[in-house]
């Protein structure tokens, strides 16, 4: 049996994938880790990813994937790595061996530039901790692998131009080299579309995890349909297009979001939810009230695929 648990980490992503044999986890993958701190809120069950893992008895992770470097996807990695033995950490890129601390600007208030520096310093701390704990650092490659006898994984990389620009900029910043301000801003704003996407296949069923890669950025890729789709960018207006939905035709669509009514960000977007419902059952970790979806909060969304290919879903 394959179990997928989409943790309610509020405005962020953390997905636990486990293949079970004889009732026990046999292979475990964690995709993204949410934020380092999830502020408690009355009316919400959201919490940090580490608490879900401990509550579910996870004491070993075969692979951890970081889809891209935004705090709501990578922020919880440090606590997980310190608390749970993790064999391999996968990401698009890692700090070079001679990486140093990146000093933020003390004269600029530009959010994108300073935010990028902040995340790169956090990423270095995370990867240093991973190495100290014996976790292997593995650069994500475009490939299809058999993880177990029944579970396969396809890794879908972003555009090569995005990969190249990001690698050059990150390495230059880590090495203290001068960089072009406009290029740094561009690379910072490209972090969502730099998301590594993952497709898990088990018993003939397909699960597509999209990070935060905007739908318009990958709707022209020759992607096969999927049974379960994790919406990119928390179900906001950029997360789906009619063309992409028709191509993927998911049976279940999961949105990791939060139920705050006064969010500045429109997550999940009512029109996107209505569009999804023309093809799929929509499940949210939690959500504000929408015309076609009642407000809710859960510890997470649990989906199981059994060996005959049947799918079951529930909120917990």
Coordinates of C-alpha atoms in Angstrom, one line a residue:
X1 CA 0.0 0.0 0.0
X2 CA 1.1 3.5 -0.8
X3 CA 0.1 6.3 1.7
X4 CA 0.3 10.0 0.9
X5 CA -0.1 12.4 3.8
X6 CA -0.4 16.1 2.9
X7 CA 0.5 17.8 6.2
X8 CA -1.4 21.0 7.3
X9 CA 1.6 23.3 7.6
X10 CA -0.6 26.3 6.9
X11 CA 0.7 28.4 4.0
X12 CA 3.4 25.9 2.9
X13 CA 4.0 22.3 1.6
X14 CA 5.0 19.1 3.3
X15 CA 4.1 15.8 1.8
X16 CA 4.9 12.4 3.4
X17 CA 4.9 9.4 1.0
X18 CA 5.3 5.9 2.5
X19 CA 5.1 2.5 0.9
X20 CA 3.8 0.0 3.5
X21 CA 4.4 -3.7 3.6
X22 CA 2.8 -5.9 6.2
X23 CA 1.4 -2.8 7.8
X24 CA 4.8 -1.1 8.4
X25 CA 6.5 1.7 6.4
X26 CA 9.0 0.1 4.0
X27 CA 10.1 3.2 2.1
X28 CA 9.6 6.8 3.1
X29 CA 9.9 10.0 1.1
X30 CA 9.4 13.6 2.4
X31 CA 8.7 16.2 -0.2
X32 CA 9.2 19.8 1.3
X33 CA 9.1 20.6 4.9
X34 CA 6.9 23.7 5.4
X35 CA 8.0 26.7 7.5
X36 CA 10.4 26.7 10.5
X37 CA 7.6 28.0 12.7
X38 CA 3.9 27.8 12.1
X39 CA 2.1 30.2 14.2
X40 CA -0.8 28.6 16.1
X41 CA -4.2 30.1 15.3
X42 CA -7.6 29.5 16.9
X43 CA -9.7 27.5 14.5
X44 CA -6.7 26.0 12.8
X45 CA -5.0 22.6 13.3
X46 CA -1.9 23.6 11.4
X47 CA 1.6 22.9 12.9
X48 CA 5.2 22.3 11.9
X49 CA 6.0 19.3 9.7
X50 CA 8.2 17.6 12.4
X51 CA 5.2 17.2 14.7
X52 CA 3.3 15.2 12.0
X53 CA 6.2 13.0 11.3
X54 CA 6.7 12.2 15.0
X55 CA 3.0 11.7 15.5
X56 CA 3.0 9.2 12.7
X57 CA 6.0 7.3 14.1
X58 CA 8.4 8.2 11.3
X59 CA 12.0 7.5 12.5
X60 CA 13.7 7.1 9.2
X61 CA 13.4 9.0 5.9
X62 CA 14.9 7.3 2.8
X63 CA 14.7 10.5 0.7
X64 CA 13.9 14.1 1.4
X65 CA 13.2 16.4 -1.6
X66 CA 13.2 20.2 -1.5
X67 CA 11.3 21.4 -4.5
X68 CA 12.7 25.0 -4.4
X69 CA 14.1 27.6 -2.1
X70 CA 11.2 29.4 -0.5
X71 CA 10.8 29.4 3.3
X72 CA 7.4 27.7 3.2
X73 CA 9.0 24.7 1.4
X74 CA 12.4 24.4 3.0
X75 CA 12.1 26.1 6.4
X76 CA 11.3 23.0 8.4
X77 CA 14.1 20.9 7.0
X78 CA 16.6 21.7 9.8
X79 CA 14.4 20.3 12.6
X80 CA 13.5 17.2 10.6
X81 CA 17.2 16.5 9.8
X82 CA 18.2 16.8 13.4
X83 CA 15.4 14.7 14.7
X84 CA 15.0 11.9 12.1
X85 CA 17.7 9.9 10.3
X86 CA 17.6 10.9 6.7
X87 CA 19.6 9.0 4.1
X88 CA 19.5 11.4 1.2
X89 CA 18.6 15.0 0.6
X90 CA 17.7 16.0 -3.0
X91 CA 17.5 19.5 -4.5
X92 CA 18.2 21.3 -7.7
X93 CA 21.6 22.6 -6.3
X94 CA 23.6 22.9 -3.2
X95 CA 26.1 25.5 -1.9
X96 CA 29.6 25.1 -3.3
X97 CA 32.3 23.7 -1.0
X98 CA 33.8 27.2 -0.5
X99 CA 30.5 28.8 0.2
X100 CA 30.6 31.5 2.8
X101 CA 28.0 33.6 4.8
X102 CA 26.2 36.1 2.5
X103 CA 25.9 39.5 4.0
X104 CA 22.5 41.2 3.3
X105 CA 22.4 44.7 2.0
X106 CA 22.4 47.4 4.7
X107 CA 21.4 50.1 2.2
X108 CA 18.7 48.5 0.1
X109 CA 15.1 47.7 1.2
X110 CA 14.5 45.5 -1.9
X111 CA 12.5 42.5 -0.6
X112 CA 13.4 40.2 -3.4
X113 CA 17.2 40.6 -3.1
X114 CA 17.3 40.5 0.7
X115 CA 14.9 37.6 0.8
X116 CA 17.1 35.6 -1.5
X117 CA 20.1 36.2 0.7
X118 CA 18.1 35.2 3.7
X119 CA 17.1 31.9 2.1
X120 CA 20.5 31.1 0.8
X121 CA 22.0 31.5 4.3
X122 CA 19.3 29.2 5.7
X123 CA 20.0 26.7 2.9
X124 CA 23.7 26.6 3.7
X125 CA 22.8 25.9 7.4
X126 CA 20.5 23.1 6.4
X127 CA 22.9 21.5 4.1
X128 CA 25.8 21.8 6.6
X129 CA 23.5 20.1 9.2
X130 CA 22.6 17.4 6.7
X131 CA 26.3 16.6 6.0
X132 CA 27.1 16.6 9.7
X133 CA 24.3 14.1 10.3
X134 CA 25.5 11.8 7.6
X135 CA 22.8 12.7 5.0
X136 CA 24.1 12.5 1.4
X137 CA 23.4 15.6 -0.7
X138 CA 22.1 14.6 -4.2
X139 CA 21.5 16.9 -7.1
X140 CA 18.1 16.2 -8.7
X141 CA 18.4 14.7 -12.2
X142 CA 15.9 14.3 -15.0
X143 CA 15.3 10.6 -14.7
X144 CA 12.8 7.8 -13.8
X145 CA 13.9 5.5 -11.0
X146 CA 12.4 2.4 -9.4
X147 CA 12.5 3.1 -5.7
X148 CA 11.0 -0.3 -4.7
X149 CA 9.5 -3.2 -6.5
X150 CA 6.2 -1.4 -7.0
X151 CA 7.1 2.3 -6.5
X152 CA 8.7 4.4 -9.3
X153 CA 9.7 8.1 -9.3
X154 CA 10.0 10.4 -12.2
X155 CA 11.9 13.7 -11.6
X156 CA 10.9 16.6 -13.9
X157 CA 13.4 19.5 -13.9
X158 CA 12.6 23.1 -14.7
X159 CA 13.8 24.9 -17.9
X160 CA 17.5 24.7 -18.5
X161 CA 17.9 28.4 -18.7
X162 CA 16.3 28.8 -15.3
X163 CA 18.6 26.1 -13.9
X164 CA 21.7 27.8 -15.3
X165 CA 20.9 31.3 -14.2
X166 CA 20.1 30.1 -10.7
X167 CA 23.3 28.0 -10.3
X168 CA 25.5 30.9 -11.5
X169 CA 23.8 33.5 -9.3
X170 CA 23.7 31.3 -6.2
X171 CA 27.4 30.3 -6.5
X172 CA 28.5 33.9 -7.1
X173 CA 26.6 35.0 -4.0
X174 CA 28.0 32.2 -1.9
X175 CA 31.5 33.1 -3.0
X176 CA 31.1 36.8 -2.4
X177 CA 31.5 37.7 -6.1
X178 CA 29.9 40.9 -7.5
X179 CA 26.6 40.3 -9.2
X180 CA 24.3 42.2 -11.5
X181 CA 21.3 43.6 -9.5
X182 CA 18.8 43.1 -12.2
X183 CA 19.9 39.5 -12.8
X184 CA 19.8 38.8 -9.0
X185 CA 16.2 40.1 -9.0
X186 CA 15.3 37.9 -11.9
X187 CA 16.7 34.8 -10.3
X188 CA 15.0 35.6 -7.1
X189 CA 11.6 35.9 -8.8
X190 CA 12.2 32.7 -10.8
X191 CA 12.4 30.5 -7.7
X192 CA 8.8 29.3 -8.1
X193 CA 9.3 28.2 -11.7
X194 CA 12.6 26.5 -10.7
X195 CA 10.5 24.0 -8.7
X196 CA 11.5 20.3 -9.2
X197 CA 8.3 18.3 -9.9
X198 CA 7.9 14.7 -8.9
X199 CA 5.7 12.0 -10.3
X200 CA 5.2 8.8 -8.2
X201 CA 3.7 5.8 -9.8
X202 CA 2.3 2.9 -7.8
X203 CA -0.1 0.0 -8.8
X204 CA -0.8 1.8 -12.1
X205 CA -1.7 5.1 -10.3
X206 CA 0.1 8.3 -10.8
X207 CA 0.7 11.1 -8.2
X208 CA 2.1 14.5 -9.5
X209 CA 3.7 16.9 -7.0
X210 CA 4.3 20.3 -8.7
X211 CA 6.1 22.4 -6.0
X212 CA 5.1 26.0 -6.8
X213 CA 5.7 25.9 -10.6
X214 CA 3.1 28.2 -12.2
X215 CA 0.6 26.3 -14.4
X216 CA 1.3 28.4 -17.4
X217 CA 5.0 27.5 -17.1
X218 CA 4.5 23.8 -17.7
X219 CA 1.1 23.4 -19.4
X220 CA 2.9 22.8 -22.7
X221 CA 5.0 19.9 -21.4
X222 CA 4.1 16.5 -22.7
X223 CA 2.9 15.3 -19.3
X224 CA 0.8 12.2 -19.0
X225 CA -2.5 12.3 -17.0
X226 CA -2.3 11.8 -13.2
X227 CA -4.7 10.4 -10.7
X228 CA -3.7 12.7 -7.8
X229 CA -2.4 16.2 -8.3
X230 CA -0.9 18.5 -5.7
X231 CA -1.8 22.0 -6.9
X232 CA 1.2 24.4 -7.3
X233 CA 1.3 27.7 -5.4
X234 CA -1.3 26.7 -2.9
X235 CA -4.3 27.0 -5.3
X236 CA -3.8 30.7 -6.1
X237 CA -4.9 32.1 -9.5
X238 CA -1.6 31.0 -11.1
X239 CA -2.0 27.4 -10.0
X240 CA -4.1 26.0 -12.9
X241 CA -5.2 26.6 -16.4
X242 CA -8.1 24.9 -18.3
X243 CA -5.6 23.5 -20.8
X244 CA -3.4 21.9 -18.1
X245 CA -6.4 20.6 -16.2
X246 CA -7.7 18.9 -19.4
X247 CA -4.3 17.3 -20.0
X248 CA -3.7 16.0 -16.4
X249 CA -7.4 15.1 -15.7
X250 CA -6.8 14.2 -12.0
X251 CA -9.3 12.3 -10.0
X252 CA -8.2 14.0 -6.8
X253 CA -6.7 17.5 -6.5
X254 CA -5.0 18.5 -3.2
X255 CA -4.4 22.1 -2.1
X256 CA -2.0 22.9 0.7
X257 CA -3.3 26.2 2.1
X258 CA -4.6 28.0 5.2
X259 CA -8.0 29.2 6.3
X260 CA -7.3 32.8 7.2
X261 CA -10.1 35.0 5.8
X262 CA -7.9 38.1 5.7
X263 CA -5.0 36.8 3.7
X264 CA -3.4 39.2 1.3
X265 CA -2.8 36.2 -1.0
X266 CA -5.8 34.6 -2.6
X267 CA -5.2 31.0 -1.6
X268 CA -7.2 29.0 -2.5
X269 CA -8.8 31.0 -5.3
X270 CA -12.5 30.4 -5.7
X271 CA -12.4 30.3 -9.5
X272 CA -9.5 27.8 -9.5
X273 CA -11.4 25.5 -7.1
X274 CA -14.5 25.7 -9.3
X275 CA -12.4 24.9 -12.3
X276 CA -10.8 21.9 -10.6
X277 CA -14.2 20.6 -9.5
X278 CA -15.2 20.2 -13.2
X279 CA -12.8 17.2 -13.3
X280 CA -11.7 16.3 -9.7
X281 CA -12.6 16.0 -6.1
X282 CA -10.9 18.9 -4.3
X283 CA -9.3 18.4 -0.9
X284 CA -7.7 21.2 1.1
X285 CA -5.5 20.8 4.2
X286 CA -7.6 23.8 5.3
X287 CA -9.4 26.6 3.6
X288 CA -11.4 29.7 4.0
X289 CA -15.1 29.5 3.0
X290 CA -15.7 29.4 -0.8
X291 CA -18.8 29.4 -2.9
X292 CA -18.3 25.7 -3.8
X293 CA -16.2 24.6 -0.8
X294 CA -17.1 24.9 2.9
X295 CA -14.4 26.3 5.3
X296 CA -12.4 23.6 7.0
X297 CA -9.3 22.7 8.9
X298 CA -7.6 19.3 9.2
X299 CA -4.4 17.8 10.4
X300 CA -3.9 16.8 6.8
X301 CA -5.2 15.0 3.8
X302 CA -4.6 11.2 3.6
X303 CA -4.7 9.3 0.3
X304 CA -4.0 5.6 0.0
X305 CA -3.4 3.5 -3.1
X306 CA -3.7 -0.2 -2.5
X307 CA -2.1 -3.0 -4.5
X308 CA -5.1 -3.5 -6.8
X309 CA -4.9 0.2 -7.8
X310 CA -7.9 1.4 -5.9
X311 CA -7.7 4.9 -4.3
X312 CA -9.2 6.1 -1.0
X313 CA -9.0 9.6 0.5
X314 CA -9.9 11.2 3.8
X315 CA -9.2 14.2 5.9
X316 CA -7.8 13.7 9.4

